[in-house]
Amino acid sequence: MEFRVLGTLELRLDGSPVRLTAPKQRALLAVLLIAAGRPVPARRLVDELWGGSPPRSVDSTLHSLVSRLRAKGVSAITKEPGGYRLGLEGAAVDAHAFERLAGRARESAESGTPGEAARHYREALDLWRAAALVDVPDSPAVAAERARLEALRLAVWEEYADALAEAGRPAEVAARLGEVLAEHPLRESLWTRVIVALDRSGRPDEALAAYDRARRVLAEELGLDPGPELRHVHERILRRGEERPAAAAPGLGDGERPAGAVVPRQLPPAPACFTGRATTFRELTALTEPGAPRVAVVSGMPGVGKSALALHWAHRMAGRFPDGQLYADLRGHRPREAVTPREALDRFVRALGLPAGQVPAGQDELAAAYRTLLAGRRVLVVLDDAAGPAQVEPLLPAGEGCLVLVTSRGRLSGLALRHAVRAVGLDVLSEPEAVALLTEVIGPRARAEPGAVAELARQCGRLPLALRIAAAHLAGNAHRRISVYLDDLAERGRLAALRLRDAFGGVDDDASAAAVQATFDLSYRALGAAERTAFRRLGLAPGGGFTAGALAALLGVPPAEARARLDALLAASLVQARPGRARAERYHLHDLLLDYARHRAEAEDAAPVRERAVDRLLSWYATIGDPLALHDDLDNVLAVTRRAAEDGAEAAWRLPAALARTLALAHSPARAAELHALAVTAAGRAGRPREAATAHNHLGEAYERLGRYPEALAEHSAALELHRRLGDRRGTGAALRSVGTVHWLLGRYDDALAHLYEARDVMESAGDEGALGRTYNLIGIVLRTLGRMDEAVSWYERALAAHRLAGDRDGEANALNNLGVIHAERGRHAVALGLYRRALALRRAAGSRRGEARALNNIGLMEIHLGRRDRALGHLRRALAAHRETGDRRGEGQVAHDLGGLYHLLGREEEALAHYAEALRVRSEIGDRRGLAETHRDLGELHARRGDDVAARHHGGAAGRIFTELGVTA
């Protein structure tokens, strides 16, 4: 069975086409295909096929459509609880083949074979027959998939052009991209590649003519001048400079950092004492020279000092990488807590300045965004504790400007098959280096016993981790002679040689295993009983990182007591301190010490004791109310939730539900979505519909914060269906409100009001007073959007009273904010400003960064009306930064629009145009049609003021058409 979506929707059986003449059949098949083998709730299918106007007997009609598709040969459609699933096992889908071929092409490009890459890209593009799903009726899922595939197609076209250029075939670039430019004449990156290719083909006059065409098109269609990259290419051709193509990445000495680019500084602190490794240091430093490999892998046994060397060298070399330093602890040798490439890419693109709302969900898209952000920049990337090539490869930049330093227990030989890699093996220290390290940490008394220090170095196997722990033990026991310590160490070492060689996976010989075991044993035995218990409890934590609060939960003691025990562990060098985002400091255990702590816990603590400690930790995680503290512990929360999901434990859905509100404030919507998706799956597998409904709702809210509205609608609809099936009226009311909210976000105002009025009725009949305030508020918002101001005020006032009665400060701030909007629109700016300031105070008291951003935006607007424009500019800039920080794309689009208006008032027209263009882009991407119309309207007015009648008519016409479609006035 074969499905084709890259053009008209086609079904083929045994190579022969099967006609699908009915539009609803095509629509149903398309939605099931988009789900890619996942079940689709029946309610969602109804919404996708009929929108807000389903037939009276919709269930039987849907079943009939499914039966007809099965009769056509699509026998893999199965009935699932509450919906249908199209199994794709053994089926061919051209879109999947397209993505596979594009991935193969990228691998070829990265391995330095651009000709082969170009061939694979061409094969991928040849699968396209027309626009994706071109004959399928529009629905939210189809529109989103069509947009996703088109974005991928354009990216592949550009990567194909880059491969051709790299293969020395610029004339083909200009010829091939001509057809794509005809479809997308406003895409500047296509113009740039065509113009560079024409110039490289020895046709500079045609290149300059192409630039003129691009400039005219952009001015006529968008009212904008070419962007800086396109202008730079034009100026370069005019100067006849012999430079590399714009698509290629510069080397270490080329280029300047783009104005306003974010410069990440992610390196953890360098080790306090570092000695030796001079030869290795020089070997790594040579990699910063032109023509050297761009990837280095430092490998060696656990505890040999790979991370210490990498961080020491990275800090010394930071000045050679002015565009920043990225760092990720990949935790590759803790399989259940290992960082996936997608997780690392997500963090990197955010650190490089990509707004949260623009961060892609898929790994391939994240990798493309990462490479784009690093193109032309000089950044050092440190990847610590990698498991293997598969974990590292997606994190490698494409150009020559960056250097990647990897540490791993293995040599990662597979990387060298496709990349130029310098392998750096790290052994134990030489005897002089080991003695120097001990002397530096122990202090002057080491010089009084030189023979004992040398023997201590040998007894520790010259392994840096063992040396540091032994030295810390002696430094903390100033009156103990080194020779006495040696006697104890030798005794422990002889015992250790007889057992536990494999307790520290990766330590390759008996001597090193014995040294590690003996050193750990002596330091552990030197602790007091309370500190030994604390150390064992740390072995039960899900990862090597933790806070004092987490240890307090594991121990069942107050945080102050846990911190006192941590001080003792710090003094013994058994844990390390690292800064966190919250006020609380974070701590870390080396992999070997974590393994040792787990071994000691299993040997000394009964299973019920260990289980109770873990239960306390889970309970503590569920009570975290500080968003920054949760952000610091989010890796561990994800790890325990994954573990619970694998084990089928209730924590897999209970923990995300308990943390939902704090997660919403923690400014990590993508990771919140990952957590709630685990809960959806786990609750569904366990047959817990009530918990699954809650998880669907929380996942929908995370998608809302990411601007992924069609997916949010699908999750909220799934929650609504489950609540109705359960007869849960309060849950039904809340889900109806959520569905109504997303309809409003998508500009479907009639559907929004219908769901919100039904939510109100259900909540009032159920006596759900606490939820009514937010529903009243949302009804007011939709009515205001439709221009029905007096009705909106009435609903806002009802919402304010309900929130105050319930003691809901965040809801009260919402109502005050929205009443302020009405007063502002009626010209009562001072009154509105007072309401906004009250709302801001409530937002800050509630810890709502997202709400604070909205209040700052509104205060800025009122300052404009009151003539205080400089003050307004500060408020709006802070609001824009906050919206980007929290991933609120709708808010980002609104503030970008408002900044455009303010710069217009200030006479700074270029800045106004830039902010309006940003608002158009964001609002178009998230489907904010009302906002899009407002930006077109105001941009048209700006062009009219500048005397550009063509651009003014274009934007004014676009605004008028959208307002008419929405049924609202401008």
Short mmCIF file of C-alpha atoms in Angstrom, two decimals, residues 297-451:
data_model
loop_
_atom_site.label_atom_id
_atom_site.label_comp_id
_atom_site.label_asym_id
_atom_site.label_seq_id
_atom_site.Cartn_x
_atom_site.Cartn_y
_atom_site.Cartn_z
CA VAL A 297 37.29 13.75 21.20
CA VAL A 298 39.04 13.44 24.57
CA SER A 299 38.61 9.83 25.76
CA GLY A 300 39.72 7.88 28.80
CA MET A 301 38.59 5.86 31.80
CA PRO A 302 36.23 7.33 34.43
CA GLY A 303 37.95 9.65 36.89
CA VAL A 304 40.95 10.31 34.63
CA GLY A 305 40.13 14.03 34.43
CA LYS A 306 38.50 14.40 31.00
CA SER A 307 35.94 16.98 32.15
CA ALA A 308 38.50 18.90 34.22
CA LEU A 309 40.85 19.12 31.24
CA ALA A 310 38.05 20.15 28.86
CA LEU A 311 36.80 22.92 31.15
CA HIS A 312 40.29 24.18 32.02
CA TRP A 313 41.23 24.35 28.33
CA ALA A 314 37.85 25.84 27.33
CA HIS A 315 38.19 28.68 29.85
CA ARG A 316 41.73 29.41 28.66
CA MET A 317 40.61 29.45 25.02
CA ALA A 318 37.33 31.36 25.49
CA GLY A 319 38.85 34.56 24.10
CA ARG A 320 39.43 32.84 20.75
CA PHE A 321 35.69 32.22 20.44
CA PRO A 322 34.16 35.69 20.76
CA ASP A 323 30.69 34.52 19.70
CA GLY A 324 30.33 32.39 22.82
CA GLN A 325 30.76 29.02 24.45
CA LEU A 326 28.06 26.33 24.64
CA TYR A 327 28.21 23.50 27.17
CA ALA A 328 26.13 20.35 27.66
CA ASP A 329 26.59 17.55 30.17
CA LEU A 330 25.20 14.72 28.03
CA ARG A 331 25.22 12.23 30.94
CA GLY A 332 25.95 9.53 28.37
CA HIS A 333 26.97 6.91 30.90
CA ARG A 334 23.80 7.19 32.94
CA PRO A 335 21.49 5.62 30.32
CA ARG A 336 18.18 6.40 32.04
CA GLU A 337 19.14 10.05 32.48
CA ALA A 338 21.13 10.59 29.27
CA VAL A 339 20.40 13.83 27.44
CA THR A 340 18.98 13.18 23.99
CA PRO A 341 20.29 15.16 21.00
CA ARG A 342 16.87 16.82 20.72
CA GLU A 343 17.04 18.02 24.34
CA ALA A 344 20.56 19.38 23.91
CA LEU A 345 19.65 21.12 20.64
CA ASP A 346 16.60 22.68 22.28
CA ARG A 347 18.76 24.19 25.02
CA PHE A 348 21.45 25.34 22.59
CA VAL A 349 19.13 27.19 20.20
CA ARG A 350 17.53 28.98 23.15
CA ALA A 351 20.96 29.93 24.48
CA LEU A 352 21.83 31.29 21.02
CA GLY A 353 18.86 33.65 21.18
CA LEU A 354 16.07 31.83 19.37
CA PRO A 355 12.81 32.94 21.07
CA ALA A 356 11.05 30.11 22.90
CA GLY A 357 8.00 30.32 20.67
CA GLN A 358 10.11 29.76 17.54
CA VAL A 359 11.94 26.66 18.80
CA PRO A 360 11.01 23.71 16.53
CA ALA A 361 9.71 20.49 18.04
CA GLY A 362 11.49 17.91 15.85
CA GLN A 363 15.16 16.98 16.12
CA ASP A 364 15.93 17.52 12.42
CA GLU A 365 14.35 20.99 12.45
CA LEU A 366 16.18 21.82 15.68
CA ALA A 367 19.48 20.72 14.15
CA ALA A 368 18.84 22.89 11.09
CA ALA A 369 18.02 25.89 13.29
CA TYR A 370 21.16 25.23 15.37
CA ARG A 371 23.40 25.11 12.30
CA THR A 372 21.79 28.27 10.95
CA LEU A 373 22.33 30.14 14.22
CA LEU A 374 25.99 29.09 14.28
CA ALA A 375 26.69 29.83 10.60
CA GLY A 376 29.43 32.42 10.29
CA ARG A 377 30.07 32.51 14.05
CA ARG A 378 33.05 31.46 16.18
CA VAL A 379 31.62 29.41 19.02
CA LEU A 380 33.22 26.73 21.19
CA VAL A 381 30.90 23.80 21.88
CA VAL A 382 31.82 21.49 24.80
CA LEU A 383 29.94 18.16 24.89
CA ASP A 384 30.79 16.45 28.18
CA ASP A 385 30.34 12.72 28.86
CA ALA A 386 29.06 11.51 25.49
CA ALA A 387 27.84 7.94 25.12
CA GLY A 388 28.56 7.49 21.43
CA PRO A 389 28.53 9.05 17.95
CA ALA A 390 24.72 9.03 17.68
CA GLN A 391 24.45 11.35 20.69
CA VAL A 392 27.11 13.74 19.35
CA GLU A 393 26.59 13.90 15.59
CA PRO A 394 23.39 16.00 15.55
CA LEU A 395 25.18 18.57 17.74
CA LEU A 396 28.01 19.25 15.30
CA PRO A 397 27.87 22.63 13.51
CA ALA A 398 28.19 22.59 9.73
CA GLY A 399 30.73 25.37 9.16
CA GLU A 400 34.39 25.91 9.93
CA GLY A 401 34.00 28.73 12.43
CA CYS A 402 33.13 26.55 15.41
CA LEU A 403 35.14 24.01 17.37
CA VAL A 404 33.54 21.06 19.19
CA LEU A 405 35.29 19.46 22.18
CA VAL A 406 33.81 16.10 23.21
CA THR A 407 34.65 14.04 26.28
CA SER A 408 33.75 10.36 26.45
CA ARG A 409 34.83 7.08 27.96
CA GLY A 410 34.96 5.65 24.44
CA ARG A 411 36.90 6.88 21.42
CA LEU A 412 33.77 7.50 19.30
CA SER A 413 35.57 6.11 16.25
CA GLY A 414 32.34 6.22 14.24
CA LEU A 415 32.50 10.02 14.10
CA ALA A 416 35.69 9.84 12.06
CA LEU A 417 33.84 8.03 9.26
CA ARG A 418 32.03 11.26 8.33
CA HIS A 419 33.94 14.07 10.02
CA ALA A 420 37.50 15.27 10.47
CA VAL A 421 38.13 14.35 14.11
CA ARG A 422 41.23 14.67 16.32
CA ALA A 423 41.30 11.79 18.83
CA VAL A 424 42.99 12.66 22.13
CA GLY A 425 43.51 9.75 24.53
CA LEU A 426 43.88 10.64 28.20
CA ASP A 427 45.78 8.34 30.55
CA VAL A 428 46.49 8.65 34.25
CA LEU A 429 48.86 11.43 35.29
CA SER A 430 52.61 10.97 35.22
CA GLU A 431 54.17 10.56 38.67
CA PRO A 432 55.52 14.18 38.79
CA GLU A 433 52.09 15.49 37.73
CA ALA A 434 50.31 13.38 40.36
CA VAL A 435 52.71 14.55 43.08
CA ALA A 436 52.23 18.17 41.99
CA LEU A 437 48.44 17.83 42.23
CA LEU A 438 48.62 16.28 45.73
CA THR A 439 51.05 18.95 46.90
CA GLU A 440 48.89 21.79 45.62
CA VAL A 441 45.78 20.52 47.43
CA ILE A 442 47.37 19.25 50.68
CA GLY A 443 49.55 22.30 51.15
CA PRO A 444 53.00 22.90 52.71
CA ARG A 445 53.07 19.77 54.92
CA ALA A 446 53.22 17.64 51.75
CA ARG A 447 56.78 18.90 51.33
CA ALA A 448 57.70 17.47 54.73
CA GLU A 449 56.86 13.92 53.59
CA PRO A 450 57.94 13.76 49.93
CA GLY A 451 58.36 9.98 49.96
#
